[in-house]
Structure formats: C-alpha cells, structure tokens
Amino acid sequence: MAPAEMTTEQIEQRVRSLGEWFHNLDLKGVKTAPRHFLGNFPSVFWKTFQHAIPQDLKGKSVLDIGCNGGFYSIEMKRRGAARVVGIDHDERYLAQARFATQVVGADVELRKMDVYEVGALNEKFDVVLFMGVLYHLRHPLLALDLLYEHVVKDLLIFQTLERGSDEVGQLEPDYPITERDIFDRPDYPKMHFIEQEYAGDWTNWWAPNRACTEAMLRSAGFEILERPAREVYVCRRGRRAGKWGAAYPSRSVETTVAHPETIQ
C-alpha cells in the first residue's frame, strides 16, 4: 500500500519499524519522535527563524544538506519550491525521509551523499539549507568552501552548535607575531575541538563561538544578512576576500582514473 493511503495504525507501525527518529514529524496524527529530548524538535526551533526565509519559493530550487527525516525539505515544498533535493549520508534517515515525504505528499528528491561530494550534483541551488551539520564534520571549513564553490547560487540558511562567548568584536586585519593577548579576548574567533564526545555523541567534533561562526562564513565567501535566532544565519553568496577556496577541486571519474593503455 502506498504511504499516502495508509491508515493511522499502519503509519504508526511503519514509523516504529524505521528505527529511532531525530525529527519529530506529524504524519497524519502520528508523531515520529514523541519523546524527543529537545521536545517538539525541530518544529519549535523552526518557528524561531521561519520568518527570515522567503515565504514564496515558487520557481526556486532548494538543496537540504543533512536532510535527516525530511522536516525542512517538507517545509520548503509547503512554501512552493519547484524542486527540493535532500541529501544525507545515513541510509536510515533517508528511509525515514522517503516515507515521511510520501505520507504528506511532498515531492522531494532524496540522495545518499556526503557534504564533501556536493560537487557531483553539478548544479547550483537558489536556497541551500545547511542545518546542524557543521559541528559533526571533521573538516568544517572545507565543507563551507565546497558549498560556496559548487551548490550555493544565492541564499544559504545555516545553523551550527555554538559554545563560548556570544560577543563579536572589531578586529584588525593583521597583528604582529608578538601579539598574544588578542587570542584571549572572548570576542576573538575560537573553534573548540571535542576530542572524544559531547552530549554522548562522538560525532560532535567542533563547537565554535559566535565570532568564529561568522568569521568562517565570511572567509568562505558568504555575506551574513541576518541572525534571526541564536545559532542561525541567513547568508548570501558574495565574493571571497582572498584567492583561496576548497582544498581540492571536484574531479570526475574520467579525470582521476588512468586509461588502460597509459598504464605501463
């Protein structure tokens, strides 16, 4: 039976069979994560910044990176987005998102893909969602560089875990090698490295302070338009201040595998 035609009891059974959910979705009255440790997440969180995202996305393309159970992808379709692509490296989350979008009738393209592979999409999107992913990455600045280079055409909606000071100060573009005190200022950009676990999660690798988040976004080439909620940034693709970019270019298979006749 197609998910859209399932009874409440059938939806309930299917939801539970798909394992533990991180997104608490309402699928025709069935809550996917009713005992979520963050409450009704991400619905309550979404309400704190939804006003900062265009209400009318008709004709727009959207990429949802780390789509998880599909909450934000579904919301983008509700705002009329012509095309929504959700990517995640976790097959369990993709299975959940596939089921959820089918139940609510949201046409979302779902692909198993890592953020470092976005160049393979060969497409730039009007809106890119990068929510709750950065701090789970071993190489966070590389990810931002790749987003800038390959997939963000206009808007980037960004969220990350932040810890430390919420202060953002004015800094000089350069300091002499003898300067040390500047690094102790609470408003200096700092990225806290988590060697083992944080909140019981071994994938929590980084916790920037606010100044660091903003500095990384600017360094990657994004102009911060608004901070509508704590840890949430609405950005526009701008110009990089320097000539740097992704540490390695996106390569096709043809350019990385030698032809048999060239092998001696």
Tab-separated table of C-alpha atoms in Angstrom:
chain	number	residue	atom	x	y	z
A	1	MET	CA	0.000	0.000	0.000
A	2	ALA	CA	1.258	3.474	-0.881
A	3	PRO	CA	2.236	5.515	2.223
A	4	ALA	CA	-0.295	8.237	1.344
A	5	GLU	CA	-3.087	5.653	1.538
A	6	MET	CA	-2.068	4.067	4.851
A	7	THR	CA	-4.250	4.125	7.930
A	8	THR	CA	-3.043	5.755	11.137
A	9	GLU	CA	-2.232	2.339	12.589
A	10	GLN	CA	-0.238	1.351	9.515
A	11	ILE	CA	1.687	4.615	9.581
A	12	GLU	CA	2.449	4.077	13.269
A	13	GLN	CA	3.790	0.594	12.593
A	14	ARG	CA	5.932	1.769	9.703
A	15	VAL	CA	7.312	4.712	11.681
A	16	ARG	CA	8.435	2.412	14.504
A	17	SER	CA	9.956	-0.077	12.063
A	18	LEU	CA	12.221	2.663	10.671
A	19	GLY	CA	14.094	2.994	13.956
A	20	GLU	CA	14.660	5.997	16.196
A	21	TRP	CA	13.807	9.342	14.596
A	22	PHE	CA	15.574	12.653	15.258
A	23	HIS	CA	12.910	14.762	13.542
A	24	ASN	CA	9.575	14.726	15.337
A	25	LEU	CA	7.190	14.916	12.381
A	26	ASP	CA	3.413	14.796	12.424
A	27	LEU	CA	2.417	12.170	9.867
A	28	LYS	CA	-1.367	12.331	9.794
A	29	GLY	CA	-1.529	12.411	13.568
A	30	VAL	CA	1.395	10.042	14.190
A	31	LYS	CA	4.383	11.640	15.944
A	32	THR	CA	7.681	10.187	14.810
A	33	ALA	CA	9.675	11.184	17.938
A	34	PRO	CA	7.118	11.949	20.656
A	35	ARG	CA	9.696	11.641	23.454
A	36	HIS	CA	12.422	13.725	21.825
A	37	PHE	CA	14.927	15.065	24.372
A	38	LEU	CA	14.592	18.532	22.801
A	39	GLY	CA	10.804	18.467	22.891
A	40	ASN	CA	8.866	19.021	19.685
A	41	PHE	CA	12.009	19.332	17.573
A	42	PRO	CA	12.557	20.790	15.062
A	43	SER	CA	9.078	22.326	14.810
A	44	VAL	CA	9.516	24.627	17.833
A	45	PHE	CA	13.005	25.621	16.680
A	46	TRP	CA	11.745	26.279	13.139
A	47	LYS	CA	9.245	28.831	14.480
A	48	THR	CA	12.107	30.977	15.826
A	49	PHE	CA	13.554	31.720	12.376
A	50	GLN	CA	11.000	30.730	9.728
A	51	HIS	CA	10.137	34.408	9.193
A	52	ALA	CA	13.629	35.012	7.790
A	53	ILE	CA	13.160	32.575	4.900
A	54	PRO	CA	11.174	33.686	1.838
A	55	GLN	CA	7.513	32.714	2.196
A	56	ASP	CA	7.119	32.268	-1.544
A	57	LEU	CA	9.629	29.896	-3.110
A	58	LYS	CA	7.737	29.336	-6.345
A	59	GLY	CA	10.113	28.555	-9.164
A	60	LYS	CA	13.048	28.156	-6.751
A	61	SER	CA	15.339	25.166	-6.280
A	62	VAL	CA	16.349	24.058	-2.783
A	63	LEU	CA	19.106	21.758	-1.523
A	64	ASP	CA	18.700	20.369	2.008
A	65	ILE	CA	22.092	19.070	3.194
A	66	GLY	CA	21.853	16.573	6.034
A	67	CYS	CA	18.108	16.336	5.468
A	68	ASN	CA	17.617	13.740	8.221
A	69	GLY	CA	13.918	12.810	8.474
A	70	GLY	CA	12.888	15.470	5.975
A	71	PHE	CA	11.336	18.203	8.135
A	72	TYR	CA	12.953	21.163	6.370
A	73	SER	CA	12.564	19.624	2.912
A	74	ILE	CA	8.833	19.295	3.528
A	75	GLU	CA	8.611	22.884	4.776
A	76	MET	CA	10.339	24.126	1.612
A	77	LYS	CA	7.769	22.306	-0.532
A	78	ARG	CA	4.998	23.860	1.557
A	79	ARG	CA	6.403	27.252	0.573
A	80	GLY	CA	6.043	26.316	-3.072
A	81	ALA	CA	9.622	25.385	-4.005
A	82	ALA	CA	9.649	23.985	-7.530
A	83	ARG	CA	12.363	21.458	-6.722
A	84	VAL	CA	13.763	20.195	-3.446
A	85	VAL	CA	16.731	17.832	-3.201
A	86	GLY	CA	17.593	16.300	0.169
A	87	ILE	CA	20.920	14.593	0.783
A	88	ASP	CA	22.185	12.609	3.755
A	89	HIS	CA	24.923	10.038	4.254
A	90	ASP	CA	22.784	7.951	6.651
A	91	GLU	CA	20.527	5.433	4.917
A	92	ARG	CA	18.280	5.192	7.985
A	93	TYR	CA	17.480	8.900	7.859
A	94	LEU	CA	16.934	8.725	4.113
A	95	ALA	CA	14.465	5.868	4.575
A	96	GLN	CA	12.617	7.932	7.166
A	97	ALA	CA	12.572	10.997	4.913
A	98	ARG	CA	11.402	8.904	1.977
A	99	PHE	CA	8.472	7.574	3.969
A	100	ALA	CA	7.581	10.933	5.551
A	101	THR	CA	7.564	12.837	2.260
A	102	GLN	CA	5.395	10.161	0.655
A	103	VAL	CA	2.880	10.237	3.508
A	104	VAL	CA	2.434	14.025	3.293
A	105	GLY	CA	2.641	14.102	-0.500
A	106	ALA	CA	5.794	16.233	-0.778
A	107	ASP	CA	7.777	15.684	-3.969
A	108	VAL	CA	11.357	15.629	-2.669
A	109	GLU	CA	14.345	14.060	-4.417
A	110	LEU	CA	16.431	12.127	-1.898
A	111	ARG	CA	20.009	11.021	-2.462
A	112	LYS	CA	22.639	9.294	-0.364
A	113	MET	CA	25.536	11.712	-0.447
A	114	ASP	CA	28.144	13.232	1.846
A	115	VAL	CA	28.552	17.004	2.062
A	116	TYR	CA	32.076	16.668	0.668
A	117	GLU	CA	30.576	15.176	-2.511
A	118	VAL	CA	28.225	18.056	-3.400
A	119	GLY	CA	30.308	18.901	-6.470
A	120	ALA	CA	28.939	15.725	-8.052
A	121	LEU	CA	25.483	17.344	-8.165
A	122	ASN	CA	26.734	19.647	-10.932
A	123	GLU	CA	24.068	22.185	-10.013
A	124	LYS	CA	23.670	25.413	-8.073
A	125	PHE	CA	20.532	25.943	-5.982
A	126	ASP	CA	18.630	29.125	-5.172
A	127	VAL	CA	18.413	28.158	-1.485
A	128	VAL	CA	20.740	25.786	0.379
A	129	LEU	CA	19.899	24.565	3.881
A	130	PHE	CA	22.914	23.567	5.978
A	131	MET	CA	21.312	22.987	9.350
A	132	GLY	CA	23.013	21.202	12.236
A	133	VAL	CA	25.786	19.662	10.150
A	134	LEU	CA	28.978	21.708	10.540
A	135	TYR	CA	29.844	20.607	14.072
A	136	HIS	CA	29.556	16.945	13.055
A	137	LEU	CA	32.276	17.311	10.398
A	138	ARG	CA	35.963	16.555	10.696
A	139	HIS	CA	36.706	19.228	8.095
A	140	PRO	CA	34.159	22.032	8.568
A	141	LEU	CA	35.797	24.872	6.633
A	142	LEU	CA	36.343	22.578	3.654
A	143	ALA	CA	32.606	21.890	3.655
A	144	LEU	CA	31.776	25.616	3.554
A	145	ASP	CA	34.285	26.133	0.733
A	146	LEU	CA	32.686	23.328	-1.265
A	147	LEU	CA	29.190	24.735	-0.731
A	148	TYR	CA	30.339	28.120	-1.988
A	149	GLU	CA	32.144	26.660	-4.976
A	150	HIS	CA	29.573	24.116	-6.120
A	151	VAL	CA	25.988	24.468	-4.894
A	152	VAL	CA	25.022	27.863	-3.441
A	153	LYS	CA	23.618	30.183	-6.095
A	154	ASP	CA	22.040	32.752	-3.784
A	155	LEU	CA	20.902	32.010	-0.204
A	156	LEU	CA	22.490	29.819	2.460
A	157	ILE	CA	20.436	29.043	5.573
A	158	PHE	CA	22.993	27.934	8.142
A	159	GLN	CA	22.859	26.629	11.706
A	160	THR	CA	25.514	25.195	13.955
A	161	LEU	CA	26.084	24.366	17.603
A	162	GLU	CA	27.876	27.277	19.293
A	163	ARG	CA	29.609	27.395	22.648
A	164	GLY	CA	31.654	30.070	24.386
A	165	SER	CA	31.171	33.812	24.140
A	166	ASP	CA	28.363	35.370	22.108
A	167	GLU	CA	30.409	38.556	21.694
A	168	VAL	CA	31.599	39.739	18.278
A	169	GLY	CA	34.220	42.477	18.320
A	170	GLN	CA	36.157	44.601	15.883
A	171	LEU	CA	39.492	43.113	14.890
A	172	GLU	CA	42.417	44.488	12.899
A	173	PRO	CA	43.149	42.728	9.600
A	174	ASP	CA	46.632	41.819	10.851
A	175	TYR	CA	48.676	41.649	14.074
A	176	PRO	CA	52.425	41.325	14.698
A	177	ILE	CA	53.805	37.933	15.699
A	178	THR	CA	54.491	39.355	19.159
A	179	GLU	CA	50.758	39.894	19.813
A	180	ARG	CA	49.354	37.282	22.197
A	181	ASP	CA	46.665	38.943	24.275
A	182	ILE	CA	44.235	39.233	21.362
A	183	PHE	CA	43.726	35.454	21.410
A	184	ASP	CA	42.461	35.597	24.986
A	185	ARG	CA	39.683	38.059	24.211
A	186	PRO	CA	36.209	36.465	24.458
A	187	ASP	CA	35.186	38.094	21.176
A	188	TYR	CA	38.089	36.572	19.221
A	189	PRO	CA	37.016	33.760	16.837
A	190	LYS	CA	37.545	30.399	18.544
A	191	MET	CA	36.738	26.864	17.474
A	192	HIS	CA	36.582	24.394	20.352
A	193	PHE	CA	37.707	20.894	19.386
A	194	ILE	CA	35.940	17.941	21.023
A	195	GLU	CA	38.346	15.016	21.065
A	196	GLN	CA	36.004	12.342	22.392
A	197	GLU	CA	32.287	13.014	22.985
A	198	TYR	CA	29.906	15.824	23.813
A	199	ALA	CA	26.338	15.152	24.968
A	200	GLY	CA	27.030	11.464	24.455
A	201	ASP	CA	27.663	11.934	20.733
A	202	TRP	CA	31.061	11.053	19.287
A	203	THR	CA	30.194	12.892	16.030
A	204	ASN	CA	30.191	16.271	17.819
A	205	TRP	CA	33.669	17.385	16.752
A	206	TRP	CA	33.549	21.179	16.916
A	207	ALA	CA	31.869	23.969	18.882
A	208	PRO	CA	32.685	27.455	17.538
A	209	ASN	CA	31.850	30.646	19.378
A	210	ARG	CA	29.674	33.166	17.553
A	211	ALA	CA	32.648	35.199	16.339
A	212	CYS	CA	34.188	32.076	14.818
A	213	THR	CA	30.977	31.059	13.060
A	214	GLU	CA	30.649	34.479	11.462
A	215	ALA	CA	34.338	34.615	10.533
A	216	MET	CA	34.197	31.174	8.866
A	217	LEU	CA	31.124	32.119	6.846
A	218	ARG	CA	32.782	35.320	5.651
A	219	SER	CA	36.033	33.511	4.909
A	220	ALA	CA	34.183	31.010	2.710
A	221	GLY	CA	32.618	33.888	0.764
A	222	PHE	CA	29.201	34.324	2.372
A	223	GLU	CA	27.673	37.648	3.353
A	224	ILE	CA	25.673	37.402	6.585
A	225	LEU	CA	22.304	39.074	6.071
A	226	GLU	CA	20.618	38.213	9.342
A	227	ARG	CA	20.904	36.197	12.538
A	228	PRO	CA	17.174	35.585	13.124
A	229	ALA	CA	17.731	33.213	16.040
A	230	ARG	CA	20.614	32.029	18.171
A	231	GLU	CA	22.989	29.881	16.083
A	232	VAL	CA	21.030	30.535	12.863
A	233	TYR	CA	22.373	32.649	9.985
A	234	VAL	CA	20.801	33.732	6.713
A	235	CYS	CA	23.592	34.350	4.217
A	236	ARG	CA	24.018	35.372	0.605
A	237	ARG	CA	26.736	34.130	-1.682
A	238	GLY	CA	29.162	37.031	-2.007
A	239	ARG	CA	32.766	37.490	-3.008
A	240	ARG	CA	35.687	35.838	-1.306
A	241	ALA	CA	38.148	38.220	0.263
A	242	GLY	CA	41.100	36.147	-0.973
A	243	LYS	CA	42.046	33.688	-3.689
A	244	TRP	CA	41.730	30.622	-1.503
A	245	GLY	CA	38.947	28.091	-1.855
A	246	ALA	CA	38.304	24.379	-1.475
A	247	ALA	CA	41.419	22.388	-0.647
A	248	TYR	CA	40.825	20.176	-3.669
A	249	PRO	CA	38.712	20.588	-6.811
A	250	SER	CA	35.787	18.367	-7.747
A	251	ARG	CA	37.013	15.762	-10.193
A	252	SER	CA	35.097	13.411	-12.434
A	253	VAL	CA	35.946	9.721	-12.609
A	254	GLU	CA	37.316	10.203	-16.120
A	255	THR	CA	39.957	12.669	-14.920
A	256	THR	CA	41.119	10.609	-11.968
A	257	VAL	CA	41.398	7.099	-13.473
A	258	ALA	CA	44.130	6.422	-15.977
A	259	HIS	CA	43.164	4.810	-19.270
A	260	PRO	CA	44.378	1.181	-19.519
A	261	GLU	CA	46.612	1.949	-22.472
A	262	THR	CA	48.509	4.539	-20.444
A	263	ILE	CA	49.479	2.077	-17.711
A	264	GLN	CA	52.973	0.664	-18.226
